[in-house]
mmCIF file with all atom_site columns, C-alpha atoms in Angstrom:
data_model
loop_
_atom_site.group_PDB
_atom_site.id
_atom_site.type_symbol
_atom_site.label_atom_id
_atom_site.label_alt_id
_atom_site.label_comp_id
_atom_site.label_asym_id
_atom_site.label_entity_id
_atom_site.label_seq_id
_atom_site.pdbx_PDB_ins_code
_atom_site.Cartn_x
_atom_site.Cartn_y
_atom_site.Cartn_z
_atom_site.occupancy
_atom_site.B_iso_or_equiv
_atom_site.pdbx_formal_charge
_atom_site.auth_seq_id
_atom_site.auth_comp_id
_atom_site.auth_asym_id
_atom_site.auth_atom_id
_atom_site.pdbx_PDB_model_num
ATOM 1   C CA . MET A 1 1   ? -31.548 -24.942 -73.232 1.00 50.00 ? 1   MET A CA 1
ATOM 2   C CA . THR A 1 2   ? -30.891 -28.054 -75.404 1.00 52.00 ? 2   THR A CA 1
ATOM 3   C CA . ARG A 1 3   ? -29.480 -29.419 -72.603 1.00 58.00 ? 3   ARG A CA 1
ATOM 4   C CA . LEU A 1 4   ? -32.362 -29.180 -70.001 1.00 56.00 ? 4   LEU A CA 1
ATOM 5   C CA . LYS A 1 5   ? -34.513 -30.540 -72.750 1.00 54.00 ? 5   LYS A CA 1
ATOM 6   C CA . TYR A 1 6   ? -32.015 -33.530 -73.133 1.00 52.00 ? 6   TYR A CA 1
ATOM 7   C CA . ALA A 1 7   ? -31.873 -34.251 -69.415 1.00 54.00 ? 7   ALA A CA 1
ATOM 8   C CA . ILE A 1 8   ? -35.395 -34.084 -68.917 1.00 56.00 ? 8   ILE A CA 1
ATOM 9   C CA . ALA A 1 9   ? -36.152 -36.334 -71.796 1.00 52.00 ? 9   ALA A CA 1
ATOM 10  C CA . ALA A 1 10  ? -33.318 -38.756 -70.348 1.00 53.00 ? 10  ALA A CA 1
ATOM 11  C CA . ALA A 1 11  ? -34.806 -38.809 -66.892 1.00 55.00 ? 11  ALA A CA 1
ATOM 12  C CA . TRP A 1 12  ? -38.388 -39.618 -68.244 1.00 53.00 ? 12  TRP A CA 1
ATOM 13  C CA . LEU A 1 13  ? -37.048 -42.013 -70.265 1.00 48.00 ? 13  LEU A CA 1
ATOM 14  C CA . ALA A 1 14  ? -34.997 -43.910 -67.456 1.00 51.00 ? 14  ALA A CA 1
ATOM 15  C CA . PHE A 1 15  ? -37.772 -43.402 -65.017 1.00 52.00 ? 15  PHE A CA 1
ATOM 16  C CA . SER A 1 16  ? -40.867 -44.467 -66.928 1.00 52.00 ? 16  SER A CA 1
ATOM 17  C CA . PRO A 1 17  ? -40.830 -48.233 -66.526 1.00 48.00 ? 17  PRO A CA 1
ATOM 18  C CA . ILE A 1 18  ? -40.482 -47.877 -62.414 1.00 49.00 ? 18  ILE A CA 1
ATOM 19  C CA . VAL A 1 19  ? -43.646 -45.572 -62.695 1.00 49.00 ? 19  VAL A CA 1
ATOM 20  C CA . PHE A 1 20  ? -45.559 -47.777 -64.688 1.00 49.00 ? 20  PHE A CA 1
ATOM 21  C CA . ALA A 1 21  ? -44.465 -50.793 -63.237 1.00 48.00 ? 21  ALA A CA 1
ATOM 22  C CA . ALA A 1 22  ? -47.370 -53.612 -63.402 1.00 48.00 ? 22  ALA A CA 1
ATOM 23  C CA . ASP A 1 23  ? -46.853 -55.663 -60.402 1.00 52.00 ? 23  ASP A CA 1
ATOM 24  C CA . GLY A 1 24  ? -46.554 -52.661 -58.069 1.00 55.00 ? 24  GLY A CA 1
ATOM 25  C CA . ARG A 1 25  ? -43.453 -53.529 -56.383 1.00 58.00 ? 25  ARG A CA 1
ATOM 26  C CA . PHE A 1 26  ? -41.721 -50.366 -58.094 1.00 62.00 ? 26  PHE A CA 1
ATOM 27  C CA . ALA A 1 27  ? -44.460 -48.204 -58.467 1.00 77.00 ? 27  ALA A CA 1
ATOM 28  C CA . VAL A 1 28  ? -43.866 -44.634 -57.321 1.00 88.00 ? 28  VAL A CA 1
ATOM 29  C CA . ASP A 1 29  ? -46.448 -42.718 -55.380 1.00 92.00 ? 29  ASP A CA 1
ATOM 30  C CA . GLY A 1 30  ? -45.456 -39.005 -57.181 1.00 95.00 ? 30  GLY A CA 1
ATOM 31  C CA . VAL A 1 31  ? -43.245 -37.262 -59.268 1.00 96.00 ? 31  VAL A CA 1
ATOM 32  C CA . SER A 1 32  ? -42.073 -33.702 -59.012 1.00 97.00 ? 32  SER A CA 1
ATOM 33  C CA . PHE A 1 33  ? -40.939 -30.853 -60.760 1.00 97.00 ? 33  PHE A CA 1
ATOM 34  C CA . GLU A 1 34  ? -38.541 -28.079 -59.198 1.00 97.00 ? 34  GLU A CA 1
ATOM 35  C CA . TYR A 1 35  ? -37.161 -24.941 -60.365 1.00 97.00 ? 35  TYR A CA 1
ATOM 36  C CA . GLY A 1 36  ? -34.442 -23.045 -57.779 1.00 95.00 ? 36  GLY A CA 1
ATOM 37  C CA . ASP A 1 37  ? -31.784 -20.394 -58.038 1.00 94.00 ? 37  ASP A CA 1
ATOM 38  C CA . SER A 1 38  ? -28.658 -19.567 -56.165 1.00 91.00 ? 38  SER A CA 1
ATOM 39  C CA . ASN A 1 39  ? -27.834 -16.100 -57.163 1.00 74.00 ? 39  ASN A CA 1
ATOM 40  C CA . SER A 1 40  ? -25.240 -14.630 -54.702 1.00 74.00 ? 40  SER A CA 1
ATOM 41  C CA . SER A 1 41  ? -22.194 -12.485 -55.195 1.00 68.00 ? 41  SER A CA 1
ATOM 42  C CA . ASN A 1 42  ? -20.130 -15.030 -56.777 1.00 69.00 ? 42  ASN A CA 1
ATOM 43  C CA . SER A 1 43  ? -22.073 -17.409 -58.254 1.00 76.00 ? 43  SER A CA 1
ATOM 44  C CA . ASP A 1 44  ? -25.683 -17.743 -60.391 1.00 89.00 ? 44  ASP A CA 1
ATOM 45  C CA . VAL A 1 45  ? -26.972 -20.997 -60.833 1.00 92.00 ? 45  VAL A CA 1
ATOM 46  C CA . LYS A 1 46  ? -30.438 -21.952 -62.190 1.00 95.00 ? 46  LYS A CA 1
ATOM 47  C CA . LEU A 1 47  ? -31.565 -25.544 -60.662 1.00 95.00 ? 47  LEU A CA 1
ATOM 48  C CA . TYR A 1 48  ? -34.105 -27.546 -63.113 1.00 97.00 ? 48  TYR A CA 1
ATOM 49  C CA . ARG A 1 49  ? -34.809 -31.281 -61.373 1.00 97.00 ? 49  ARG A CA 1
ATOM 50  C CA . VAL A 1 50  ? -37.203 -33.842 -61.600 1.00 97.00 ? 50  VAL A CA 1
ATOM 51  C CA . GLY A 1 51  ? -37.966 -36.447 -58.987 1.00 96.00 ? 51  GLY A CA 1
ATOM 52  C CA . LEU A 1 52  ? -39.649 -39.674 -57.890 1.00 96.00 ? 52  LEU A CA 1
ATOM 53  C CA . GLN A 1 53  ? -41.389 -39.749 -54.465 1.00 96.00 ? 53  GLN A CA 1
ATOM 54  C CA . TRP A 1 54  ? -42.058 -43.377 -52.636 1.00 95.00 ? 54  TRP A CA 1
ATOM 55  C CA . ASP A 1 55  ? -44.490 -42.764 -49.783 1.00 93.00 ? 55  ASP A CA 1
ATOM 56  C CA . TRP A 1 56  ? -43.284 -44.255 -46.199 1.00 92.00 ? 56  TRP A CA 1
ATOM 57  C CA . LYS A 1 57  ? -47.028 -45.121 -45.423 1.00 88.00 ? 57  LYS A CA 1
ATOM 58  C CA . LYS A 1 58  ? -46.063 -44.798 -41.916 1.00 89.00 ? 58  LYS A CA 1
ATOM 59  C CA . ARG A 1 59  ? -47.840 -42.220 -39.573 1.00 92.00 ? 59  ARG A CA 1
ATOM 60  C CA . TRP A 1 60  ? -46.091 -40.864 -36.295 1.00 93.00 ? 60  TRP A CA 1
ATOM 61  C CA . LEU A 1 61  ? -47.613 -38.039 -33.592 1.00 91.00 ? 61  LEU A CA 1
ATOM 62  C CA . ASP A 1 62  ? -51.052 -38.835 -35.468 1.00 88.00 ? 62  ASP A CA 1
ATOM 63  C CA . THR A 1 63  ? -53.369 -36.788 -34.101 1.00 90.00 ? 63  THR A CA 1
ATOM 64  C CA . GLY A 1 64  ? -56.629 -37.362 -36.334 1.00 86.00 ? 64  GLY A CA 1
ATOM 65  C CA . SER A 1 65  ? -56.465 -34.472 -38.278 1.00 90.00 ? 65  SER A CA 1
ATOM 66  C CA . TRP A 1 66  ? -52.495 -34.099 -38.773 1.00 93.00 ? 66  TRP A CA 1
ATOM 67  C CA . HIS A 1 67  ? -49.532 -36.540 -38.454 1.00 92.00 ? 67  HIS A CA 1
ATOM 68  C CA . LEU A 1 68  ? -46.264 -36.712 -39.287 1.00 95.00 ? 68  LEU A CA 1
ATOM 69  C CA . GLY A 1 69  ? -45.327 -38.887 -42.170 1.00 94.00 ? 69  GLY A CA 1
ATOM 70  C CA . GLY A 1 70  ? -42.558 -38.962 -44.700 1.00 95.00 ? 70  GLY A CA 1
ATOM 71  C CA . TYR A 1 71  ? -41.467 -40.602 -48.324 1.00 96.00 ? 71  TYR A CA 1
ATOM 72  C CA . TRP A 1 72  ? -38.121 -40.994 -50.344 1.00 96.00 ? 72  TRP A CA 1
ATOM 73  C CA . ASP A 1 73  ? -37.135 -38.384 -53.039 1.00 96.00 ? 73  ASP A CA 1
ATOM 74  C CA . LEU A 1 74  ? -34.759 -39.563 -55.696 1.00 97.00 ? 74  LEU A CA 1
ATOM 75  C CA . GLY A 1 75  ? -33.907 -36.397 -58.158 1.00 96.00 ? 75  GLY A CA 1
ATOM 76  C CA . LEU A 1 76  ? -32.073 -35.664 -61.075 1.00 97.00 ? 76  LEU A CA 1
ATOM 77  C CA . GLY A 1 77  ? -31.005 -32.116 -61.316 1.00 96.00 ? 77  GLY A CA 1
ATOM 78  C CA . TYR A 1 78  ? -29.496 -29.976 -64.121 1.00 96.00 ? 78  TYR A CA 1
ATOM 79  C CA . TRP A 1 79  ? -27.501 -26.541 -62.834 1.00 94.00 ? 79  TRP A CA 1
ATOM 80  C CA . ASP A 1 80  ? -27.295 -24.259 -65.140 1.00 93.00 ? 80  ASP A CA 1
ATOM 81  C CA . ASN A 1 81  ? -24.174 -22.211 -64.457 1.00 89.00 ? 81  ASN A CA 1
ATOM 82  C CA . ARG A 1 82  ? -24.660 -18.374 -65.410 1.00 89.00 ? 82  ARG A CA 1
ATOM 83  C CA . THR A 1 83  ? -21.898 -17.334 -63.326 1.00 84.00 ? 83  THR A CA 1
ATOM 84  C CA . ARG A 1 84  ? -19.961 -14.392 -65.612 1.00 84.00 ? 84  ARG A CA 1
ATOM 85  C CA . ALA A 1 85  ? -16.422 -14.940 -66.639 1.00 77.00 ? 85  ALA A CA 1
ATOM 86  C CA . PRO A 1 86  ? -13.692 -15.329 -65.468 1.00 84.00 ? 86  PRO A CA 1
ATOM 87  C CA . LEU A 1 87  ? -14.846 -16.859 -62.359 1.00 84.00 ? 87  LEU A CA 1
ATOM 88  C CA . LYS A 1 88  ? -17.090 -19.452 -64.034 1.00 87.00 ? 88  LYS A CA 1
ATOM 89  C CA . THR A 1 89  ? -15.405 -22.791 -63.637 1.00 88.00 ? 89  THR A CA 1
ATOM 90  C CA . HIS A 1 90  ? -18.036 -25.399 -65.029 1.00 86.00 ? 90  HIS A CA 1
ATOM 91  C CA . GLY A 1 91  ? -21.165 -24.222 -67.694 1.00 87.00 ? 91  GLY A CA 1
ATOM 92  C CA . SER A 1 92  ? -23.442 -27.138 -66.128 1.00 91.00 ? 92  SER A CA 1
ATOM 93  C CA . ILE A 1 93  ? -23.539 -29.723 -63.199 1.00 93.00 ? 93  ILE A CA 1
ATOM 94  C CA . THR A 1 94  ? -25.981 -32.783 -63.101 1.00 95.00 ? 94  THR A CA 1
ATOM 95  C CA . ASP A 1 95  ? -26.880 -33.761 -59.665 1.00 95.00 ? 95  ASP A CA 1
ATOM 96  C CA . ILE A 1 96  ? -28.259 -37.111 -58.213 1.00 96.00 ? 96  ILE A CA 1
ATOM 97  C CA . GLY A 1 97  ? -29.884 -37.112 -55.246 1.00 96.00 ? 97  GLY A CA 1
ATOM 98  C CA . PHE A 1 98  ? -31.671 -39.398 -52.701 1.00 97.00 ? 98  PHE A CA 1
ATOM 99  C CA . THR A 1 99  ? -33.100 -37.893 -49.553 1.00 96.00 ? 99  THR A CA 1
ATOM 100 C CA . PRO A 1 100 ? -35.523 -39.396 -47.034 1.00 97.00 ? 100 PRO A CA 1
ATOM 101 C CA . VAL A 1 101 ? -37.974 -36.655 -46.189 1.00 97.00 ? 101 VAL A CA 1
ATOM 102 C CA . LEU A 1 102 ? -39.722 -35.745 -43.225 1.00 96.00 ? 102 LEU A CA 1
ATOM 103 C CA . ARG A 1 103 ? -43.294 -33.959 -43.379 1.00 96.00 ? 103 ARG A CA 1
ATOM 104 C CA . PHE A 1 104 ? -46.002 -32.521 -40.915 1.00 96.00 ? 104 PHE A CA 1
ATOM 105 C CA . GLN A 1 105 ? -49.612 -32.762 -43.010 1.00 93.00 ? 105 GLN A CA 1
ATOM 106 C CA . GLN A 1 106 ? -52.866 -33.260 -42.217 1.00 89.00 ? 106 GLN A CA 1
ATOM 107 C CA . SER A 1 107 ? -54.162 -36.500 -42.407 1.00 86.00 ? 107 SER A CA 1
ATOM 108 C CA . ASN A 1 108 ? -56.686 -36.344 -45.217 1.00 83.00 ? 108 ASN A CA 1
ATOM 109 C CA . PRO A 1 109 ? -55.652 -33.495 -47.742 1.00 79.00 ? 109 PRO A CA 1
ATOM 110 C CA . ARG A 1 110 ? -59.190 -32.304 -49.317 1.00 78.00 ? 110 ARG A CA 1
ATOM 111 C CA . GLY A 1 111 ? -59.226 -28.774 -50.386 1.00 81.00 ? 111 GLY A CA 1
ATOM 112 C CA . LEU A 1 112 ? -56.023 -26.603 -49.485 1.00 90.00 ? 112 LEU A CA 1
ATOM 113 C CA . SER A 1 113 ? -54.066 -28.689 -46.976 1.00 93.00 ? 113 SER A CA 1
ATOM 114 C CA . PRO A 1 114 ? -50.736 -27.068 -45.732 1.00 95.00 ? 114 PRO A CA 1
ATOM 115 C CA . TYR A 1 115 ? -47.775 -28.902 -44.722 1.00 96.00 ? 115 TYR A CA 1
ATOM 116 C CA . VAL A 1 116 ? -43.904 -28.269 -43.385 1.00 97.00 ? 116 VAL A CA 1
ATOM 117 C CA . GLU A 1 117 ? -41.035 -30.558 -44.109 1.00 97.00 ? 117 GLU A CA 1
ATOM 118 C CA . ALA A 1 118 ? -37.290 -30.862 -43.657 1.00 97.00 ? 118 ALA A CA 1
ATOM 119 C CA . ALA A 1 119 ? -34.722 -33.412 -44.865 1.00 96.00 ? 119 ALA A CA 1
ATOM 120 C CA . ILE A 1 120 ? -31.092 -34.352 -45.215 1.00 96.00 ? 120 ILE A CA 1
ATOM 121 C CA . GLY A 1 121 ? -30.231 -36.248 -48.425 1.00 95.00 ? 121 GLY A CA 1
ATOM 122 C CA . LEU A 1 122 ? -27.048 -37.403 -50.632 1.00 96.00 ? 122 LEU A CA 1
ATOM 123 C CA . HIS A 1 123 ? -26.253 -36.155 -53.580 1.00 96.00 ? 123 HIS A CA 1
ATOM 124 C CA . LEU A 1 124 ? -23.549 -36.888 -56.233 1.00 95.00 ? 124 LEU A CA 1
ATOM 125 C CA . LEU A 1 125 ? -22.215 -33.981 -58.386 1.00 94.00 ? 125 LEU A CA 1
ATOM 126 C CA . SER A 1 126 ? -20.670 -34.039 -61.916 1.00 94.00 ? 126 SER A CA 1
ATOM 127 C CA . ALA A 1 127 ? -18.302 -31.518 -61.103 1.00 92.00 ? 127 ALA A CA 1
ATOM 128 C CA . THR A 1 128 ? -17.009 -29.960 -57.921 1.00 90.00 ? 128 THR A CA 1
ATOM 129 C CA . SER A 1 129 ? -17.290 -26.075 -58.710 1.00 89.00 ? 129 SER A CA 1
ATOM 130 C CA . VAL A 1 130 ? -19.273 -23.394 -60.398 1.00 88.00 ? 130 VAL A CA 1
ATOM 131 C CA . SER A 1 131 ? -16.991 -20.726 -59.719 1.00 87.00 ? 131 SER A CA 1
ATOM 132 C CA . THR A 1 132 ? -13.278 -19.971 -58.670 1.00 86.00 ? 132 THR A CA 1
ATOM 133 C CA . GLU A 1 133 ? -15.159 -18.828 -55.447 1.00 83.00 ? 133 GLU A CA 1
ATOM 134 C CA . ARG A 1 134 ? -17.564 -21.165 -54.945 1.00 86.00 ? 134 ARG A CA 1
ATOM 135 C CA . ARG A 1 135 ? -15.942 -24.952 -54.748 1.00 89.00 ? 135 ARG A CA 1
ATOM 136 C CA . PHE A 1 136 ? -17.134 -27.703 -53.313 1.00 91.00 ? 136 PHE A CA 1
ATOM 137 C CA . GLY A 1 137 ? -14.542 -30.118 -52.213 1.00 89.00 ? 137 GLY A CA 1
ATOM 138 C CA . SER A 1 138 ? -16.308 -33.467 -53.481 1.00 92.00 ? 138 SER A CA 1
ATOM 139 C CA . SER A 1 139 ? -18.700 -34.247 -55.563 1.00 93.00 ? 139 SER A CA 1
ATOM 140 C CA . PHE A 1 140 ? -20.207 -35.986 -52.585 1.00 94.00 ? 140 PHE A CA 1
ATOM 141 C CA . GLN A 1 141 ? -22.667 -33.471 -50.952 1.00 94.00 ? 141 GLN A CA 1
ATOM 142 C CA . PHE A 1 142 ? -24.907 -33.409 -48.278 1.00 94.00 ? 142 PHE A CA 1
ATOM 143 C CA . GLY A 1 143 ? -28.348 -31.881 -49.270 1.00 95.00 ? 143 GLY A CA 1
ATOM 144 C CA . ASP A 1 144 ? -30.638 -30.570 -46.341 1.00 95.00 ? 144 ASP A CA 1
ATOM 145 C CA . HIS A 1 145 ? -33.727 -28.479 -46.661 1.00 97.00 ? 145 HIS A CA 1
ATOM 146 C CA . LEU A 1 146 ? -36.866 -26.820 -44.851 1.00 97.00 ? 146 LEU A CA 1
ATOM 147 C CA . GLY A 1 147 ? -40.333 -26.366 -47.041 1.00 97.00 ? 147 GLY A CA 1
ATOM 148 C CA . PHE A 1 148 ? -43.784 -25.488 -46.692 1.00 98.00 ? 148 PHE A CA 1
ATOM 149 C CA . GLY A 1 149 ? -46.392 -25.550 -49.143 1.00 97.00 ? 149 GLY A CA 1
ATOM 150 C CA . VAL A 1 150 ? -49.800 -26.976 -49.728 1.00 96.00 ? 150 VAL A CA 1
ATOM 151 C CA . ARG A 1 151 ? -51.801 -29.636 -51.321 1.00 94.00 ? 151 ARG A CA 1
ATOM 152 C CA . PHE A 1 152 ? -54.736 -29.026 -53.297 1.00 94.00 ? 152 PHE A CA 1
ATOM 153 C CA . GLY A 1 153 ? -57.330 -30.741 -55.850 1.00 91.00 ? 153 GLY A CA 1
ATOM 154 C CA . ASP A 1 154 ? -60.388 -32.964 -54.994 1.00 88.00 ? 154 ASP A CA 1
ATOM 155 C CA . LYS A 1 155 ? -58.089 -35.793 -53.810 1.00 87.00 ? 155 LYS A CA 1
ATOM 156 C CA . GLY A 1 156 ? -54.887 -33.824 -52.898 1.00 88.00 ? 156 GLY A CA 1
ATOM 157 C CA . GLN A 1 157 ? -52.874 -34.939 -55.851 1.00 92.00 ? 157 GLN A CA 1
ATOM 158 C CA . PHE A 1 158 ? -51.224 -31.698 -56.434 1.00 94.00 ? 158 PHE A CA 1
ATOM 159 C CA . ASP A 1 159 ? -48.496 -30.148 -54.095 1.00 95.00 ? 159 ASP A CA 1
ATOM 160 C CA . LEU A 1 160 ? -47.116 -26.480 -54.466 1.00 97.00 ? 160 LEU A CA 1
ATOM 161 C CA . GLY A 1 161 ? -44.328 -26.028 -52.358 1.00 97.00 ? 161 GLY A CA 1
ATOM 162 C CA . TYR A 1 162 ? -41.259 -23.855 -51.296 1.00 98.00 ? 162 TYR A CA 1
ATOM 163 C CA . ARG A 1 163 ? -37.993 -25.169 -50.135 1.00 97.00 ? 163 ARG A CA 1
ATOM 164 C CA . TYR A 1 164 ? -34.804 -23.627 -49.048 1.00 97.00 ? 164 TYR A CA 1
ATOM 165 C CA . GLN A 1 165 ? -31.942 -26.094 -49.621 1.00 96.00 ? 165 GLN A CA 1
ATOM 166 C CA . HIS A 1 166 ? -28.245 -26.250 -48.886 1.00 95.00 ? 166 HIS A CA 1
ATOM 167 C CA . LEU A 1 167 ? -26.063 -28.626 -50.233 1.00 94.00 ? 167 LEU A CA 1
ATOM 168 C CA . SER A 1 168 ? -22.128 -29.288 -48.868 1.00 93.00 ? 168 SER A CA 1
ATOM 169 C CA . ASN A 1 169 ? -19.786 -31.684 -47.945 1.00 91.00 ? 169 ASN A CA 1
ATOM 170 C CA . GLY A 1 170 ? -20.152 -31.314 -44.445 1.00 88.00 ? 170 GLY A CA 1
ATOM 171 C CA . GLY A 1 171 ? -16.361 -30.843 -43.984 1.00 89.00 ? 171 GLY A CA 1
ATOM 172 C CA . ILE A 1 172 ? -15.291 -34.115 -45.545 1.00 90.00 ? 172 ILE A CA 1
ATOM 173 C CA . LYS A 1 173 ? -12.731 -32.321 -47.923 1.00 91.00 ? 173 LYS A CA 1
ATOM 174 C CA . LYS A 1 174 ? -12.115 -29.067 -48.544 1.00 91.00 ? 174 LYS A CA 1
ATOM 175 C CA . PRO A 1 175 ? -12.822 -26.450 -49.903 1.00 88.00 ? 175 PRO A CA 1
ATOM 176 C CA . ASN A 1 176 ? -16.565 -26.738 -48.655 1.00 88.00 ? 176 ASN A CA 1
ATOM 177 C CA . GLN A 1 177 ? -17.938 -23.721 -49.614 1.00 89.00 ? 177 GLN A CA 1
ATOM 178 C CA . GLY A 1 178 ? -21.354 -25.244 -50.644 1.00 89.00 ? 178 GLY A CA 1
ATOM 179 C CA . ILE A 1 179 ? -24.177 -23.391 -52.617 1.00 92.00 ? 179 ILE A CA 1
ATOM 180 C CA . THR A 1 180 ? -27.985 -22.814 -51.741 1.00 93.00 ? 180 THR A CA 1
ATOM 181 C CA . PHE A 1 181 ? -31.020 -22.931 -53.661 1.00 95.00 ? 181 PHE A CA 1
ATOM 182 C CA . ASN A 1 182 ? -34.051 -21.080 -53.012 1.00 96.00 ? 182 ASN A CA 1
ATOM 183 C CA . GLN A 1 183 ? -36.615 -23.852 -54.824 1.00 97.00 ? 183 GLN A CA 1
ATOM 184 C CA . ILE A 1 184 ? -40.265 -23.761 -56.185 1.00 98.00 ? 184 ILE A CA 1
ATOM 185 C CA . ARG A 1 185 ? -41.706 -27.394 -56.387 1.00 97.00 ? 185 ARG A CA 1
ATOM 186 C CA . LEU A 1 186 ? -44.596 -28.669 -58.137 1.00 97.00 ? 186 LEU A CA 1
ATOM 187 C CA . GLN A 1 187 ? -45.737 -32.280 -57.331 1.00 96.00 ? 187 GLN A CA 1
ATOM 188 C CA . TYR A 1 188 ? -48.532 -34.642 -58.618 1.00 95.00 ? 188 TYR A CA 1
ATOM 189 C CA . HIS A 1 189 ? -49.219 -37.493 -56.282 1.00 92.00 ? 189 HIS A CA 1
ATOM 190 C CA . PHE A 1 190 ? -50.744 -40.909 -57.817 1.00 90.00 ? 190 PHE A CA 1
#
């Protein structure tokens, strides 16, 4: 748990000048916190991730009430590998990801505003396996996810969602066993 505290503190210190940029050029539109679980027969990994988001400020398929939009998502994750010995290969992994996210959502989020989203992004991992039976082949990974959730609050500033995310190297290098996370995500929109 101590490593997790250090990872969150480092992320906050690294990103805080961007979050509070005075001239607005690099100011972010949101911050998120995620928890995920990949419990399977050959790995037990918990995911903790903090992220920053920049809205695209574009609307497609605008019906007046709903539209297709999106945002950039930059995340720093910590994987707590709880796989049992002798299968475990690394106790923890750091994950840096950058993902463009498409989201179909209500145009004016008020009350409870549902959404669905899909994405494919790029991830860089600090290690290439969590167990002898769960190897990724390379540190470079693609991360795709499908998600849904709801925005709420008087200005739609809160966002609670679920994501089903799979990471793999897309066959670039063998082995390519990948890993899948079920995630809960909380976001605050500035």
